[in-house]
Amino acid sequence: MPRRTPAEKAAARNRVIADRNTVINRYGQGDSLRAIARTYDVHAPWLAARLTRWGVEVRAHGGHPTSHTHVHRDGDTGAVTALRCPDPRCGRVTRVERDRLGEHTVPASGTRCALSEAQVQDRAHTAAGPAR
């Protein structure tokens, strides 16, 4: 696999800087440095330094996320209403309607995510009844 050129690395870093608010929000919602770094094709240590420079307190390595935003459920029925897209390039919280992910775009590229409208299977809800 060929190495990236300095121009390619700079372009990836500039995408992070341009999406500063999105990056900070994702990290604040509990996304890992590695997941966000993969989305933007940058190294996690560089991203940690950038977050620190922006005044964001970086969690300790292996620390727990600040919130559990991977699956959102209806309080009455327990049905999944939204979840974080499992595609590591995306990671966007996306609504779920009729057991399918809603259409959404990849934050880094602005293109339609390959998992848009993918089937969602709620094993916890169907196997053991509604989640509490």
Short mmCIF file of C-alpha atoms in Angstrom, two decimals:
data_model
loop_
_atom_site.label_atom_id
_atom_site.label_comp_id
_atom_site.label_asym_id
_atom_site.label_seq_id
_atom_site.Cartn_x
_atom_site.Cartn_y
_atom_site.Cartn_z
CA MET A 1 0.00 0.00 0.00
CA PRO A 2 1.56 3.31 -1.02
CA ARG A 3 2.16 5.95 1.62
CA ARG A 4 0.06 9.08 1.58
CA THR A 5 1.69 12.19 0.26
CA PRO A 6 2.13 15.23 2.51
CA ALA A 7 -0.61 16.95 0.50
CA GLU A 8 -3.04 14.07 1.18
CA LYS A 9 -2.23 14.17 4.91
CA ALA A 10 -2.73 17.93 4.97
CA ALA A 11 -6.07 17.61 3.16
CA ALA A 12 -7.29 15.04 5.71
CA ARG A 13 -6.23 17.28 8.60
CA ASN A 14 -7.91 20.28 6.97
CA ARG A 15 -11.19 18.29 6.79
CA VAL A 16 -10.98 17.77 10.57
CA ILE A 17 -10.33 21.46 11.14
CA ALA A 18 -13.22 22.41 8.83
CA ASP A 19 -15.55 20.01 10.71
CA ARG A 20 -14.36 21.18 14.13
CA ASN A 21 -17.84 21.37 15.70
CA THR A 22 -18.85 17.93 14.37
CA VAL A 23 -15.64 16.37 15.67
CA ILE A 24 -16.05 17.96 19.11
CA ASN A 25 -19.72 16.92 19.27
CA ARG A 26 -18.98 13.33 18.27
CA TYR A 27 -16.21 13.08 20.87
CA GLY A 28 -18.45 14.65 23.51
CA GLN A 29 -21.20 12.13 22.70
CA GLY A 30 -18.82 9.28 23.44
CA ASP A 31 -17.21 8.38 20.11
CA SER A 32 -13.65 7.15 20.49
CA LEU A 33 -10.66 9.04 19.13
CA ARG A 34 -9.89 6.07 16.89
CA ALA A 35 -13.39 6.00 15.39
CA ILE A 36 -13.33 9.71 14.61
CA ALA A 37 -9.76 9.50 13.29
CA ARG A 38 -10.77 6.66 10.93
CA THR A 39 -13.67 8.76 9.67
CA TYR A 40 -11.32 11.57 8.67
CA ASP A 41 -8.31 9.39 7.75
CA VAL A 42 -6.01 10.98 10.34
CA HIS A 43 -3.98 9.48 13.16
CA ALA A 44 -5.57 9.33 16.62
CA PRO A 45 -2.59 10.98 18.40
CA TRP A 46 -2.82 13.95 16.01
CA LEU A 47 -6.57 14.18 16.65
CA ALA A 48 -6.02 14.02 20.43
CA ALA A 49 -3.54 16.90 20.17
CA ARG A 50 -6.00 18.88 18.03
CA LEU A 51 -8.84 18.34 20.54
CA THR A 52 -6.56 19.43 23.38
CA ARG A 53 -5.61 22.53 21.38
CA TRP A 54 -9.34 23.29 20.99
CA GLY A 55 -9.80 23.08 24.78
CA VAL A 56 -11.48 19.66 24.86
CA GLU A 57 -10.47 17.39 27.73
CA VAL A 58 -9.31 14.12 26.18
CA ARG A 59 -10.38 10.93 27.97
CA ALA A 60 -7.73 8.54 29.25
CA HIS A 61 -6.80 5.68 26.92
CA GLY A 62 -9.32 2.87 27.33
CA GLY A 63 -11.64 5.11 29.32
CA HIS A 64 -15.38 4.76 29.15
CA PRO A 65 -17.36 6.97 26.80
CA THR A 66 -19.17 9.88 28.39
CA SER A 67 -22.58 8.63 27.28
CA HIS A 68 -24.18 5.60 25.73
CA THR A 69 -25.57 6.96 22.49
CA HIS A 70 -25.20 3.86 20.36
CA VAL A 71 -28.87 2.84 20.62
CA HIS A 72 -31.81 5.15 21.39
CA ARG A 73 -35.09 3.52 22.44
CA ASP A 74 -38.67 4.67 22.85
CA GLY A 75 -39.38 4.98 26.58
CA ASP A 76 -42.80 3.34 26.34
CA THR A 77 -42.34 0.54 23.81
CA GLY A 78 -38.60 -0.08 24.03
CA ALA A 79 -38.35 -0.03 20.23
CA VAL A 80 -35.18 1.35 18.65
CA THR A 81 -35.77 4.89 17.38
CA ALA A 82 -32.18 5.78 16.41
CA LEU A 83 -28.69 4.32 16.51
CA ARG A 84 -25.14 5.22 15.69
CA CYS A 85 -24.29 4.04 12.16
CA PRO A 86 -21.98 1.01 12.48
CA ASP A 87 -19.90 2.05 9.46
CA PRO A 88 -16.58 3.27 10.94
CA ARG A 89 -16.30 5.96 8.24
CA CYS A 90 -19.67 7.38 9.27
CA GLY A 91 -20.65 6.97 12.91
CA ARG A 92 -23.57 9.39 12.60
CA VAL A 93 -26.61 8.97 14.88
CA THR A 94 -29.38 8.05 12.46
CA ARG A 95 -33.12 7.56 12.93
CA VAL A 96 -34.65 4.11 12.56
CA GLU A 97 -38.06 3.78 10.93
CA ARG A 98 -39.80 0.52 10.07
CA ASP A 99 -36.71 -1.50 11.07
CA ARG A 100 -34.45 0.38 8.63
CA LEU A 101 -31.77 3.01 9.09
CA GLY A 102 -32.75 6.40 7.75
CA GLU A 103 -30.92 7.85 4.80
CA HIS A 104 -27.85 9.80 5.90
CA THR A 105 -24.50 11.08 4.66
CA VAL A 106 -20.93 10.40 5.75
CA PRO A 107 -19.74 13.51 7.63
CA ALA A 108 -16.23 13.57 6.16
CA SER A 109 -17.22 13.25 2.51
CA GLY A 110 -20.84 14.41 2.40
CA THR A 111 -21.75 11.39 0.27
CA ARG A 112 -24.62 9.01 0.95
CA CYS A 113 -23.64 6.36 3.51
CA ALA A 114 -23.58 2.80 2.17
CA LEU A 115 -25.65 1.67 5.17
CA SER A 116 -28.50 4.11 4.50
CA GLU A 117 -31.79 2.22 4.57
CA ALA A 118 -30.08 -0.97 5.79
CA GLN A 119 -32.18 -3.49 7.71
CA VAL A 120 -31.95 -3.15 11.52
CA GLN A 121 -32.52 -6.19 13.71
CA ASP A 122 -33.30 -5.44 17.34
CA ARG A 123 -32.22 -8.67 19.04
CA ALA A 124 -32.73 -7.35 22.56
CA HIS A 125 -36.29 -6.26 21.83
CA THR A 126 -37.40 -9.36 19.93
CA ALA A 127 -35.62 -12.07 21.95
CA ALA A 128 -36.26 -10.98 25.51
CA GLY A 129 -39.18 -8.60 25.12
CA PRO A 130 -38.90 -4.82 25.37
CA ALA A 131 -35.70 -3.47 26.90
CA ARG A 132 -36.15 -1.58 30.13
#
